[in-house]
mmCIF file of C-alpha atoms in Angstrom:
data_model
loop_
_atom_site.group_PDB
_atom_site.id
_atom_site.type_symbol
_atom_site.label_atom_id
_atom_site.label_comp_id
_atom_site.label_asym_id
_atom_site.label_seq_id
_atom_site.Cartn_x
_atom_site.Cartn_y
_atom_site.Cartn_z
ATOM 1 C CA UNK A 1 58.017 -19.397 36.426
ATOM 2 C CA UNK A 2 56.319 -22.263 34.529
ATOM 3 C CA UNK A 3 52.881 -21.624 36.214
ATOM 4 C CA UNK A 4 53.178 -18.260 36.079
ATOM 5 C CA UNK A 5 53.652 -18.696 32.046
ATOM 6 C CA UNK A 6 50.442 -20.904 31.915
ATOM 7 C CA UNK A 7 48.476 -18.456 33.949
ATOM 8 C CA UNK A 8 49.345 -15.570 31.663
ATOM 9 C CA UNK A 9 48.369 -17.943 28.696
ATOM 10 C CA UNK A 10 45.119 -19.257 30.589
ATOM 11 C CA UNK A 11 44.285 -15.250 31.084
ATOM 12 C CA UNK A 12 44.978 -14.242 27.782
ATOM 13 C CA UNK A 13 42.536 -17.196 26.336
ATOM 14 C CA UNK A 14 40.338 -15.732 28.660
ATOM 15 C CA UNK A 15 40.319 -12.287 27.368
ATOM 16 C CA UNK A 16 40.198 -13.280 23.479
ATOM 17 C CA UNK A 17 37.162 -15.418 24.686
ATOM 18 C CA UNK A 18 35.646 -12.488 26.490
ATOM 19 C CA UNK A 19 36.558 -10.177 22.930
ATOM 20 C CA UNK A 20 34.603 -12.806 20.193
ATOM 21 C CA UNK A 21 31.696 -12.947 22.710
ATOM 22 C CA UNK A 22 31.272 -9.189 22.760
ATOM 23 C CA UNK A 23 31.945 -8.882 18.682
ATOM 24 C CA UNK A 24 29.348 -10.684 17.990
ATOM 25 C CA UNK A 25 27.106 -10.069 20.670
ATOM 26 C CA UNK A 26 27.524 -6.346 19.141
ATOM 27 C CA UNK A 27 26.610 -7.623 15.878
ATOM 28 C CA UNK A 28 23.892 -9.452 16.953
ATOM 29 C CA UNK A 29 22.636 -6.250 18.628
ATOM 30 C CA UNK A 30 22.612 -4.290 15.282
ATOM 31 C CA UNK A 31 21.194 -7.242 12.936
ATOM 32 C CA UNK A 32 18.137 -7.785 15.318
ATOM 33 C CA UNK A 33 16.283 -4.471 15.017
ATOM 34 C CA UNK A 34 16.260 -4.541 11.451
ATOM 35 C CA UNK A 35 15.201 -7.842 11.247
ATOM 36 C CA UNK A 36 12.478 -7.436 13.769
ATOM 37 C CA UNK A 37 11.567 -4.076 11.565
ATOM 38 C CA UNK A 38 11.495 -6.459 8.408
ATOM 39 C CA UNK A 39 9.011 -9.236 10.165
ATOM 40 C CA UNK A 40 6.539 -6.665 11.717
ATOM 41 C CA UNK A 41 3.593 -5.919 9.473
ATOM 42 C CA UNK A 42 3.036 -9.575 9.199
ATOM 43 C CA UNK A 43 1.948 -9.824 12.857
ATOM 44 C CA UNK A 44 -1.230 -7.670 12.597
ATOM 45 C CA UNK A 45 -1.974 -8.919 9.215
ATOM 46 C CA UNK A 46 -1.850 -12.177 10.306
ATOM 47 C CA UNK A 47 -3.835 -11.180 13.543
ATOM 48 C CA UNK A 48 -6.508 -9.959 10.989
ATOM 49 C CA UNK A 49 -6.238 -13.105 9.127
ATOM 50 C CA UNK A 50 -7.638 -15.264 11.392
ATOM 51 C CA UNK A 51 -4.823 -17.227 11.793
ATOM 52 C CA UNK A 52 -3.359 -17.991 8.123
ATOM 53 C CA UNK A 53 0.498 -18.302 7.778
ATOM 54 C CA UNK A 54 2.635 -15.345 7.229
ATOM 55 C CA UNK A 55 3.459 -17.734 3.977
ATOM 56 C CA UNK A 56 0.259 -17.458 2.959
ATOM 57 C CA UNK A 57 0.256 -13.698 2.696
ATOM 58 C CA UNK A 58 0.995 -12.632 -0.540
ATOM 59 C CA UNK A 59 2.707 -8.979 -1.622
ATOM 60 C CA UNK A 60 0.725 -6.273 -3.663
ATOM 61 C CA UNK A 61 3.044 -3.505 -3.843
ATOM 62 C CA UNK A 62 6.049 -2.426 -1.042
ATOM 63 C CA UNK A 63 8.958 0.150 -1.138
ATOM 64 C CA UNK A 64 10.869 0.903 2.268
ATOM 65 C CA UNK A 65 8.258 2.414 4.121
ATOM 66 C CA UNK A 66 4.730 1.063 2.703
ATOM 67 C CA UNK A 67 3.814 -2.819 2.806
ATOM 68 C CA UNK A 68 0.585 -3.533 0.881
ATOM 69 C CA UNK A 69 -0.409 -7.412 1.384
ATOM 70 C CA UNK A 70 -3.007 -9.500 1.162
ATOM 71 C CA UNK A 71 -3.920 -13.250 1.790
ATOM 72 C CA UNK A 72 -6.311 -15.584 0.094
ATOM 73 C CA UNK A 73 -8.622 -16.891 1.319
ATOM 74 C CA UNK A 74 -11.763 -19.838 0.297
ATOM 75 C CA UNK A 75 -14.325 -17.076 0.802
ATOM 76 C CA UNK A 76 -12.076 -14.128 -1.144
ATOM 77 C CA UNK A 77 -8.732 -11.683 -0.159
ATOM 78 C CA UNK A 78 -8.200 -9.874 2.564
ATOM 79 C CA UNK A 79 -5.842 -6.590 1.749
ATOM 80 C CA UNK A 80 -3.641 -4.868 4.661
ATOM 81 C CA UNK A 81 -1.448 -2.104 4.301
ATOM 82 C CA UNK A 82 1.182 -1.577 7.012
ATOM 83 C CA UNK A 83 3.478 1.569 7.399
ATOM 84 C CA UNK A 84 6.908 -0.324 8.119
ATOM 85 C CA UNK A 85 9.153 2.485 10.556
ATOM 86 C CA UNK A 86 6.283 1.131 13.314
ATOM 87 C CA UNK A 87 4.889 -2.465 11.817
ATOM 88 C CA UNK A 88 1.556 -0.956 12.698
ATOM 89 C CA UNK A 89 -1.130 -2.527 9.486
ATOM 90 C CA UNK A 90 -5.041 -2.226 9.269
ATOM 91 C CA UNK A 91 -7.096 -3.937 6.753
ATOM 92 C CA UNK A 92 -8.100 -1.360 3.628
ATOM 93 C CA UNK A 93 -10.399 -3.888 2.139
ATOM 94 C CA UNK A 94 -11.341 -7.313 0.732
ATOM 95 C CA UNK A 95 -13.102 -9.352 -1.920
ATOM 96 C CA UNK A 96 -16.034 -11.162 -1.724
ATOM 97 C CA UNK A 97 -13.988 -13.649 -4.142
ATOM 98 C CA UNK A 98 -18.121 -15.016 -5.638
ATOM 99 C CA UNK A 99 -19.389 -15.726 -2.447
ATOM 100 C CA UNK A 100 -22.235 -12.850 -2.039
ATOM 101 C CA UNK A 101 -24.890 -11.247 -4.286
ATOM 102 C CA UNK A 102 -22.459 -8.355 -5.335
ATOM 103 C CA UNK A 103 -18.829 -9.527 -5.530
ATOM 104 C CA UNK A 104 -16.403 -7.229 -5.090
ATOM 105 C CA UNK A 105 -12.654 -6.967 -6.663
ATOM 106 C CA UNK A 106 -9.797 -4.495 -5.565
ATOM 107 C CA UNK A 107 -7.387 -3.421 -8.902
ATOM 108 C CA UNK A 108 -4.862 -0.802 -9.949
ATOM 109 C CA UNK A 109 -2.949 -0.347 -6.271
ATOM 110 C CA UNK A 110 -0.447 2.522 -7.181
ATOM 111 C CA UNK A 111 1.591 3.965 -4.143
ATOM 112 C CA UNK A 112 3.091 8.074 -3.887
ATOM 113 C CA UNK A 113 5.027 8.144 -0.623
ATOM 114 C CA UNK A 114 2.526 7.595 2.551
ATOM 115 C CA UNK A 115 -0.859 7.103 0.050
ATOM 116 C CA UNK A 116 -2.139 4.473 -1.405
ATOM 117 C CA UNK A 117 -4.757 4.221 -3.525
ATOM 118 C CA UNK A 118 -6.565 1.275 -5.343
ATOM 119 C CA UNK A 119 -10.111 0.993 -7.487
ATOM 120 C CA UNK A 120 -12.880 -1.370 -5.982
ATOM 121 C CA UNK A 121 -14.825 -2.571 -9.171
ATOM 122 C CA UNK A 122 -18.391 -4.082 -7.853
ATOM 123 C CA UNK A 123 -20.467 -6.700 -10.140
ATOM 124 C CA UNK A 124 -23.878 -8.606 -9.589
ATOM 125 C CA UNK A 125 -26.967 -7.067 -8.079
ATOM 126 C CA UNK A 126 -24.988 -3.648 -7.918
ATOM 127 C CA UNK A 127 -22.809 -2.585 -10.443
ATOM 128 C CA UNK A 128 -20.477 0.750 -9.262
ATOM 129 C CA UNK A 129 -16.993 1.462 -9.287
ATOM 130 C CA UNK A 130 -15.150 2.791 -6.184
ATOM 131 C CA UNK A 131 -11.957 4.813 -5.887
ATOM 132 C CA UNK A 132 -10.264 4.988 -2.047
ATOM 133 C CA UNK A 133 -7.006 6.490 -1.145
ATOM 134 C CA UNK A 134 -5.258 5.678 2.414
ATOM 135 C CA UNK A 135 -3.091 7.362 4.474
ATOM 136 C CA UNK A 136 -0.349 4.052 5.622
ATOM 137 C CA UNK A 137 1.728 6.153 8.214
ATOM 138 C CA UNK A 138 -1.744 7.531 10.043
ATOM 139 C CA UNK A 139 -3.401 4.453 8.685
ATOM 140 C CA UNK A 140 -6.811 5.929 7.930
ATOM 141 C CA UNK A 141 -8.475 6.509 4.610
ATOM 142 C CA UNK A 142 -7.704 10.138 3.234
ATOM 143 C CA UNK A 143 -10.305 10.337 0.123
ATOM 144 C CA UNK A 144 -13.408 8.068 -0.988
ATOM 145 C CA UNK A 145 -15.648 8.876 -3.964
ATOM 146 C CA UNK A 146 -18.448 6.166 -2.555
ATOM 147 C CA UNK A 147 -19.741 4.399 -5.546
ATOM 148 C CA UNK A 148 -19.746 5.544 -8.946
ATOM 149 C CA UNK A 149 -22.351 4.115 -11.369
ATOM 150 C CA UNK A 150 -20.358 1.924 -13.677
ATOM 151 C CA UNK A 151 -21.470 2.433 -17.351
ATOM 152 C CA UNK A 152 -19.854 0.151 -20.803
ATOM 153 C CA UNK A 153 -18.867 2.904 -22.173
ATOM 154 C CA UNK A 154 -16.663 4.574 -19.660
ATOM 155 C CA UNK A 155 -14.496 1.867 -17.925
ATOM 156 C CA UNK A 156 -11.896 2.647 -15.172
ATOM 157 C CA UNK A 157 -8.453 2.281 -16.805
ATOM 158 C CA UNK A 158 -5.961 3.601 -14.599
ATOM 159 C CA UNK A 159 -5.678 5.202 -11.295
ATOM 160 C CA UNK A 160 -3.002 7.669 -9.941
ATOM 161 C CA UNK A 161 -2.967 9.172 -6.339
ATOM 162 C CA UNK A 162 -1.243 12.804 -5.255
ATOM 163 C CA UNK A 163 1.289 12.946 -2.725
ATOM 164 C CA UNK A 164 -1.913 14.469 -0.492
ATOM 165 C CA UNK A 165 -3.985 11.707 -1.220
ATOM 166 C CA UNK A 166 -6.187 13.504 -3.706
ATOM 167 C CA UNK A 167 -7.622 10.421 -6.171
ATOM 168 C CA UNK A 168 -7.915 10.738 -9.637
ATOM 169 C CA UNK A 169 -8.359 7.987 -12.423
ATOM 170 C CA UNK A 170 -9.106 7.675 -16.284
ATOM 171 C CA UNK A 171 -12.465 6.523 -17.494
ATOM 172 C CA UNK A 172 -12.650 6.097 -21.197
ATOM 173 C CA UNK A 173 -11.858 10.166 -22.760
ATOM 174 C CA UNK A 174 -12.742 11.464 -19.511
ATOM 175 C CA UNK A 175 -10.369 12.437 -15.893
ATOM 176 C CA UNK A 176 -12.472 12.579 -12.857
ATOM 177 C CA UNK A 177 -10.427 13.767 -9.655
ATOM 178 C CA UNK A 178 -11.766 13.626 -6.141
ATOM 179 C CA UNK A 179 -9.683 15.854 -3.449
ATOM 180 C CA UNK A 180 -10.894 18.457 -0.695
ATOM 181 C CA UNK A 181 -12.814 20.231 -2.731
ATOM 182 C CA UNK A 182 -15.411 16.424 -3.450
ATOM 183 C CA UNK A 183 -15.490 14.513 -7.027
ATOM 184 C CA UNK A 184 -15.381 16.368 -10.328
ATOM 185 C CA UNK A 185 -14.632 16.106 -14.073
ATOM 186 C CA UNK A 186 -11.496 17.749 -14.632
ATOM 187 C CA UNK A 187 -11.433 16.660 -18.575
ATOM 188 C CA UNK A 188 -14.543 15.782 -20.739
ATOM 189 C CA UNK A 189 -14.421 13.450 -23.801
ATOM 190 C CA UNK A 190 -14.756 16.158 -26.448
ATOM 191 C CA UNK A 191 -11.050 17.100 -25.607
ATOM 192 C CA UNK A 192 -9.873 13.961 -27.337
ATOM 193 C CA UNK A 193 -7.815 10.534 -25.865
ATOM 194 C CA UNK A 194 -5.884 10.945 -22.697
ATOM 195 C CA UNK A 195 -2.234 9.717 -22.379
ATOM 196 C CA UNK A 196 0.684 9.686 -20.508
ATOM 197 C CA UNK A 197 -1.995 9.969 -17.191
ATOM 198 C CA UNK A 198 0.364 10.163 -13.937
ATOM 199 C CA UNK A 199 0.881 12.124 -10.488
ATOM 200 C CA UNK A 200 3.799 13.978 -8.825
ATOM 201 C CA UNK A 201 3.837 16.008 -5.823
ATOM 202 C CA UNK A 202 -0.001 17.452 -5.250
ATOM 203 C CA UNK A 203 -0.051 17.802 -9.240
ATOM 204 C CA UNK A 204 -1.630 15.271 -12.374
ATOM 205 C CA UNK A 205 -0.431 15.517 -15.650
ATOM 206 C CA UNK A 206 -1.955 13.856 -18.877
ATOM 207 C CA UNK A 207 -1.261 14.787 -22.596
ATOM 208 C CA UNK A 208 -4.273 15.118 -24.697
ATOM 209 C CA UNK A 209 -4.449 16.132 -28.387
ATOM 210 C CA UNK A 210 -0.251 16.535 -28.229
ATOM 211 C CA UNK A 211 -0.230 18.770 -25.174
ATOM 212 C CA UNK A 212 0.775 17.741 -22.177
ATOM 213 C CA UNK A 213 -1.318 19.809 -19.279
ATOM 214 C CA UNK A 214 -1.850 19.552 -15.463
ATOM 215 C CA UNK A 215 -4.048 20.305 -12.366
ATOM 216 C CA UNK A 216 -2.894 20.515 -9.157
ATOM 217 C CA UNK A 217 -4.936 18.867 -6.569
ATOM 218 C CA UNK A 218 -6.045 19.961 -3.080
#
């Protein structure tokens, strides 16, 4: 019958309706998390920020897990790093950006998986150098050398950081490390220049005088 026919064409509407809702509810259901995952670690770090735009914050280094950020601010940066999976961030730092007696910088971030480390350079009334390495996914510092004299002749130059967290940076001819087992000189200057300084796994390699050597790191 004629209504009959409209019925069935009213219900199938109905159900085709009912389908494109679902679809894209469905897709809406997937997108969401990720996007909430992406937008996390701004939240804290803007919690910490006292109130500054997630615009304002400004990327140091990230890969899929670790988000290193900072924002700037009149009186100097504030640096964050946030383990992604959870959006969970804590503040590793900041700069005193000329507004106190010693100013402090923050240089040479370099990541290995969970650790990040970075080199706090200190100028003014004090004048030290500072190497920290921190654990993003437990978000706590793993290693700290507390301050190093800073001397002319033996500026930091790069820093590299084990898959442990074990620190260990380049200082004019010499390689200090500082793992488990506290700070020490793994190279002196009478060895010759240092190149090709990097980290993989628990281990740091350099070359020096054409060989390429290593110490593994605790």
């Amino acid at each position: 019958m004629p209504g009959e026919g409209i019925g069935m064409l009213s219900l199938r509407r109905a159900i085709v309706c009912a389908a494109l809702v679902a679809s894209v509810m469905a897709l809406a259901a997937t997108a969401a998390p990720a996007a909430t995952r992406a937008g996390r670690c701004a939240t804290p770090a803007q919690r910490f920020a006292l109130g500054h735009r997630v615009s304002h914050l400004r990327t140091v280094l990230k890969t899929r897990r670790v988000w290193i950020l900072h924002t700037n601010k009149s009186f100097g940066d504030e640096y964050f790093a946030c383990w992604r999976p959870t959006g969970l961030a804590r503040r590793i730092g900041f700069t005193s950006g000329g507004a106190a007696l010693t100013d402090t910088s923050l240089e040479s971030f370099v990541l290995n998986g969970r650790f990040v480390a970075f080199h706090i350079r200190a100028a003014g009334d004090e004048h030290y150098d500072r190497f920290r390495s921190f654990d993003v996914r437990a978000l706590r510092f793993a290693r700290d050398t507390g301050k190093v004299p800073a001397t002319q002749d033996a500026t930091p130059t790069a820093v590299v950081v084990t898959s442990r967290g074990a620190l260990a940076w380049l200082a004019s001819a010499t390689l200090h490390a500082t793992d488990a087992g506290a700070t020490r000189v793994i190279v002196a200057p009478s060895g010759g220049p240092i190149s090709d300084f990097a980290a993989r796994g628990r281990t740091v390699f350099w070359t020096q005088s054409g060989v390429r050597r290593s110490a593994a790191l605790d």
